[in-house]
Amino acid sequence: MLYGVVNGDGFCIICGRDCLTSKICKHCTSDLFNADKLLSVQRCEICGKELLSFERICSECRQGGVKRKTDKVIALFSYRLWNKELMFIWKIKGIRSLSFVFAKLLSEVLTRIGADFIVPVPPRPGKIQSIGWDQIDELCNYLKYWFGFKVIKVLERVSTVQQKRLDKKSRVDNIGKNYCLKNRKELKSILKPFGGTFPKRVTVVDDVMTTGSTLESCSLVLKQGGVEFVQGVTLFIVD
């Protein structure tokens, strides 16, 4: 049960403790939203999924997973139990106070892995107009203006279809079709502070990874633009 949803404000949505200024109490923040602890977890070197064995690569990736262009993935939380509910109230219910909590954790993770240049996964066309905000855009604005990361919004989504409505095969088939670089004039303006060219290494930030097709599509486009190394960081992973 997520106590904060049932009992209203003033309670941690994870454990139910008193929580005056945030939806997550200090205890849960320090215990669950701990960058060092999360990065110490043994993960698949390809997809970022937490490993249950001593193998360096998960069984799915050994059999030939989706990811080919993304060089590395770090997925912080499994999309289960309270994690799934937390994602729901943030993304669907619009509890935007959680954006800063997630952004702060991301800033610590990104700092530890040496990620300087951040590329957000762009929203589908019309999303911001229809619901008023985009969670990835908000996260990356925090990363830029509160935590000092270089955020380069060079990607554009061309498909209006929600990924969650597609099966795995359809997602894989759409790799390379859903995203593109912004037009030449916009790119020139965005990249001007960086010498007019793409950084050699960038980190793509997204909220959840299901099959890896979104990260793969973004990585493919970025490498076509001149990026040499693309890593993905997501808050959640469906495993």
Tab-separated table of C-alpha atoms in Angstrom:
chain	number	residue	atom	x	y	z
A	1	MET	CA	0.000	0.000	0.000
A	2	LEU	CA	1.164	3.522	-0.749
A	3	TYR	CA	0.150	5.365	2.401
A	4	GLY	CA	0.455	8.850	0.992
A	5	VAL	CA	-2.099	8.106	-1.710
A	6	VAL	CA	-4.636	6.837	0.810
A	7	ASN	CA	-4.004	9.133	3.756
A	8	GLY	CA	-3.218	12.328	1.857
A	9	ASP	CA	-0.353	14.742	2.272
A	10	GLY	CA	2.006	14.477	5.195
A	11	PHE	CA	2.904	10.802	4.816
A	12	CYS	CA	5.651	9.052	2.882
A	13	ILE	CA	4.144	7.290	-0.111
A	14	ILE	CA	6.511	4.352	0.395
A	15	CYS	CA	6.570	3.585	4.128
A	16	GLY	CA	3.832	5.780	5.658
A	17	ARG	CA	6.098	7.767	8.002
A	18	ASP	CA	5.375	11.431	8.650
A	19	CYS	CA	6.678	13.438	5.737
A	20	LEU	CA	6.054	17.176	5.749
A	21	THR	CA	7.765	18.621	2.706
A	22	SER	CA	8.130	15.751	0.242
A	23	LYS	CA	6.266	12.656	-0.904
A	24	ILE	CA	9.192	10.509	0.230
A	25	CYS	CA	10.552	10.631	3.790
A	26	LYS	CA	14.204	11.129	4.681
A	27	HIS	CA	14.552	7.486	5.721
A	28	CYS	CA	13.368	6.132	2.354
A	29	THR	CA	15.361	8.770	0.478
A	30	SER	CA	18.607	7.816	2.168
A	31	ASP	CA	17.920	4.079	1.993
A	32	LEU	CA	16.330	3.649	-1.445
A	33	PHE	CA	17.453	6.765	-3.325
A	34	ASN	CA	21.121	6.242	-2.597
A	35	ALA	CA	23.323	6.660	-5.682
A	36	ASP	CA	26.298	4.751	-4.266
A	37	LYS	CA	24.075	1.852	-3.219
A	38	LEU	CA	22.292	1.712	-6.584
A	39	LEU	CA	25.518	1.856	-8.578
A	40	SER	CA	27.036	-0.956	-6.506
A	41	VAL	CA	24.422	-3.396	-7.808
A	42	GLN	CA	25.802	-5.917	-10.308
A	43	ARG	CA	24.149	-5.213	-13.656
A	44	CYS	CA	24.242	-6.636	-17.154
A	45	GLU	CA	27.004	-4.886	-19.077
A	46	ILE	CA	24.728	-4.539	-22.095
A	47	CYS	CA	21.162	-3.748	-20.996
A	48	GLY	CA	21.699	-2.589	-17.402
A	49	LYS	CA	19.342	-5.155	-15.890
A	50	GLU	CA	20.192	-6.319	-12.356
A	51	LEU	CA	21.913	-9.699	-12.482
A	52	LEU	CA	20.850	-12.654	-10.391
A	53	SER	CA	23.944	-14.702	-11.217
A	54	PHE	CA	27.665	-14.142	-11.504
A	55	GLU	CA	27.463	-13.785	-15.274
A	56	ARG	CA	28.475	-10.374	-16.639
A	57	ILE	CA	25.709	-10.430	-19.250
A	58	CYS	CA	22.076	-11.408	-18.673
A	59	SER	CA	20.551	-14.423	-20.413
A	60	GLU	CA	18.395	-12.299	-22.740
A	61	CYS	CA	21.378	-10.309	-24.020
A	62	ARG	CA	23.431	-13.487	-24.424
A	63	GLN	CA	20.683	-14.736	-26.726
A	64	GLY	CA	20.778	-11.524	-28.731
A	65	GLY	CA	18.849	-8.651	-27.147
A	66	VAL	CA	17.634	-5.458	-28.782
A	67	LYS	CA	20.507	-3.140	-27.933
A	68	ARG	CA	23.149	-2.648	-30.619
A	69	LYS	CA	23.938	1.077	-30.811
A	70	THR	CA	23.659	1.963	-27.113
A	71	ASP	CA	27.070	1.345	-25.584
A	72	LYS	CA	25.976	1.078	-21.955
A	73	VAL	CA	22.765	1.222	-19.912
A	74	ILE	CA	22.208	1.912	-16.229
A	75	ALA	CA	18.653	1.286	-14.986
A	76	LEU	CA	18.239	2.254	-11.349
A	77	PHE	CA	15.042	0.567	-10.149
A	78	SER	CA	13.118	-2.532	-11.130
A	79	TYR	CA	9.606	-1.676	-12.296
A	80	ARG	CA	7.874	-3.682	-9.571
A	81	LEU	CA	5.892	-3.224	-6.332
A	82	TRP	CA	6.291	0.254	-4.822
A	83	ASN	CA	8.533	1.321	-7.699
A	84	LYS	CA	5.702	0.759	-10.172
A	85	GLU	CA	3.233	2.641	-7.976
A	86	LEU	CA	5.686	5.471	-7.492
A	87	MET	CA	6.097	5.812	-11.235
A	88	PHE	CA	2.312	5.846	-11.644
A	89	ILE	CA	1.605	8.676	-9.241
A	90	TRP	CA	4.450	10.744	-10.672
A	91	LYS	CA	3.833	10.233	-14.365
A	92	ILE	CA	0.101	9.523	-14.572
A	93	LYS	CA	-1.312	11.238	-11.488
A	94	GLY	CA	1.016	14.186	-11.996
A	95	ILE	CA	2.547	14.436	-8.511
A	96	ARG	CA	5.269	16.735	-9.801
A	97	SER	CA	6.956	17.242	-6.435
A	98	LEU	CA	8.601	13.877	-7.153
A	99	SER	CA	10.429	15.360	-10.152
A	100	PHE	CA	13.002	17.062	-7.963
A	101	VAL	CA	13.513	13.889	-5.894
A	102	PHE	CA	14.236	11.904	-9.060
A	103	ALA	CA	16.366	14.690	-10.532
A	104	LYS	CA	18.516	14.899	-7.408
A	105	LEU	CA	19.145	11.156	-7.505
A	106	LEU	CA	19.945	11.322	-11.219
A	107	SER	CA	22.365	14.188	-10.649
A	108	GLU	CA	24.298	12.082	-8.140
A	109	VAL	CA	24.326	9.042	-10.436
A	110	LEU	CA	25.359	11.082	-13.480
A	111	THR	CA	28.145	12.762	-11.528
A	112	ARG	CA	29.535	9.423	-10.369
A	113	ILE	CA	29.592	7.949	-13.867
A	114	GLY	CA	31.126	11.065	-15.385
A	115	ALA	CA	28.168	12.013	-17.579
A	116	ASP	CA	28.561	15.639	-18.655
A	117	PHE	CA	26.273	15.926	-21.681
A	118	ILE	CA	22.657	14.892	-21.246
A	119	VAL	CA	20.204	14.197	-24.068
A	120	PRO	CA	16.554	13.840	-22.978
A	121	VAL	CA	14.240	11.441	-24.757
A	122	PRO	CA	11.749	13.854	-26.378
A	123	PRO	CA	7.974	13.605	-25.839
A	124	ARG	CA	5.606	12.489	-28.552
A	125	PRO	CA	4.106	15.361	-30.578
A	126	GLY	CA	1.256	17.087	-28.739
A	127	LYS	CA	1.944	15.532	-25.326
A	128	ILE	CA	2.851	18.746	-23.521
A	129	GLN	CA	-0.094	20.579	-25.078
A	130	SER	CA	-2.533	17.845	-24.060
A	131	ILE	CA	-1.437	17.127	-20.472
A	132	GLY	CA	0.575	20.238	-19.641
A	133	TRP	CA	3.992	18.746	-18.927
A	134	ASP	CA	6.532	16.103	-19.867
A	135	GLN	CA	8.323	14.297	-17.051
A	136	ILE	CA	11.625	13.830	-18.905
A	137	ASP	CA	11.765	17.473	-19.936
A	138	GLU	CA	11.120	18.495	-16.334
A	139	LEU	CA	13.829	16.160	-15.015
A	140	CYS	CA	16.358	17.532	-17.480
A	141	ASN	CA	15.444	21.130	-16.709
A	142	TYR	CA	16.246	20.390	-13.067
A	143	LEU	CA	19.494	18.734	-14.134
A	144	LYS	CA	20.408	21.819	-16.141
A	145	TYR	CA	19.291	24.704	-13.959
A	146	TRP	CA	19.684	23.213	-10.465
A	147	PHE	CA	22.593	20.826	-10.905
A	148	GLY	CA	24.594	22.371	-13.745
A	149	PHE	CA	24.556	19.592	-16.359
A	150	LYS	CA	24.843	20.393	-20.049
A	151	VAL	CA	21.501	19.375	-21.522
A	152	ILE	CA	21.322	19.267	-25.305
A	153	LYS	CA	17.811	18.821	-26.660
A	154	VAL	CA	18.725	17.710	-30.168
A	155	LEU	CA	16.231	14.904	-30.653
A	156	GLU	CA	12.697	15.081	-31.952
A	157	ARG	CA	10.032	12.432	-31.896
A	158	VAL	CA	8.174	11.928	-35.152
A	159	SER	CA	5.665	9.260	-34.086
A	160	THR	CA	2.497	10.037	-32.113
A	161	VAL	CA	1.915	6.408	-31.075
A	162	GLN	CA	2.563	5.644	-27.401
A	163	GLN	CA	5.225	2.965	-26.932
A	164	LYS	CA	3.238	1.285	-24.156
A	165	ARG	CA	0.528	0.443	-26.698
A	166	LEU	CA	2.949	-1.578	-28.831
A	167	ASP	CA	4.078	-5.160	-28.361
A	168	LYS	CA	7.755	-6.086	-28.260
A	169	LYS	CA	7.982	-6.963	-31.949
A	170	SER	CA	6.394	-3.664	-32.990
A	171	ARG	CA	8.781	-1.725	-30.750
A	172	VAL	CA	11.777	-3.481	-32.238
A	173	ASP	CA	10.467	-2.972	-35.774
A	174	ASN	CA	10.155	0.768	-35.084
A	175	ILE	CA	13.816	1.238	-34.133
A	176	GLY	CA	15.196	4.096	-36.178
A	177	LYS	CA	11.744	5.346	-37.218
A	178	ASN	CA	10.394	7.163	-34.149
A	179	TYR	CA	13.122	9.771	-33.586
A	180	CYS	CA	15.221	12.132	-35.634
A	181	LEU	CA	17.573	15.064	-35.162
A	182	LYS	CA	16.065	18.531	-35.136
A	183	ASN	CA	16.342	20.553	-38.326
A	184	ARG	CA	19.699	21.984	-39.352
A	185	LYS	CA	18.937	25.531	-38.184
A	186	GLU	CA	17.880	24.394	-34.715
A	187	LEU	CA	20.847	22.037	-34.421
A	188	LYS	CA	23.254	24.815	-35.321
A	189	SER	CA	21.848	26.999	-32.541
A	190	ILE	CA	21.779	24.169	-29.962
A	191	LEU	CA	25.323	22.987	-30.710
A	192	LYS	CA	26.900	26.429	-31.005
A	193	PRO	CA	27.979	26.508	-27.299
A	194	PHE	CA	29.764	23.184	-27.894
A	195	GLY	CA	31.804	24.285	-30.875
A	196	GLY	CA	29.096	23.503	-33.394
A	197	THR	CA	29.539	19.736	-33.191
A	198	PHE	CA	28.152	16.893	-31.127
A	199	PRO	CA	30.067	15.886	-27.991
A	200	LYS	CA	31.861	12.571	-28.415
A	201	ARG	CA	30.088	11.071	-25.390
A	202	VAL	CA	26.481	11.694	-24.364
A	203	THR	CA	24.018	10.190	-21.907
A	204	VAL	CA	20.402	9.668	-22.916
A	205	VAL	CA	17.960	10.029	-20.008
A	206	ASP	CA	14.555	8.332	-19.915
A	207	ASP	CA	12.082	7.316	-17.229
A	208	VAL	CA	11.555	3.621	-17.951
A	209	MET	CA	13.098	0.999	-20.219
A	210	THR	CA	10.910	-1.863	-21.416
A	211	THR	CA	12.591	-3.471	-24.425
A	212	GLY	CA	15.394	-0.955	-24.938
A	213	SER	CA	14.021	0.101	-28.319
A	214	THR	CA	13.647	3.771	-27.350
A	215	LEU	CA	17.249	4.049	-26.182
A	216	GLU	CA	18.383	2.136	-29.243
A	217	SER	CA	16.496	4.466	-31.584
A	218	CYS	CA	17.919	7.564	-29.904
A	219	SER	CA	21.433	6.116	-29.925
A	220	LEU	CA	21.179	5.251	-33.606
A	221	VAL	CA	20.175	8.821	-34.505
A	222	LEU	CA	22.841	10.384	-32.282
A	223	LYS	CA	25.598	8.221	-33.760
A	224	GLN	CA	24.462	9.118	-37.235
A	225	GLY	CA	24.938	12.734	-36.125
A	226	GLY	CA	28.508	12.131	-35.018
A	227	VAL	CA	28.354	10.993	-31.389
A	228	GLU	CA	30.856	8.217	-30.695
A	229	PHE	CA	29.655	6.826	-27.348
A	230	VAL	CA	26.072	6.750	-26.099
A	231	GLN	CA	25.029	5.486	-22.698
A	232	GLY	CA	21.484	5.384	-21.368
A	233	VAL	CA	20.315	6.071	-17.819
A	234	THR	CA	16.742	5.254	-16.865
A	235	LEU	CA	14.937	5.440	-13.543
A	236	PHE	CA	13.118	2.141	-14.026
A	237	ILE	CA	13.454	-1.058	-16.018
A	238	VAL	CA	10.775	-3.640	-16.771
A	239	ASP	CA	12.490	-6.937	-16.009
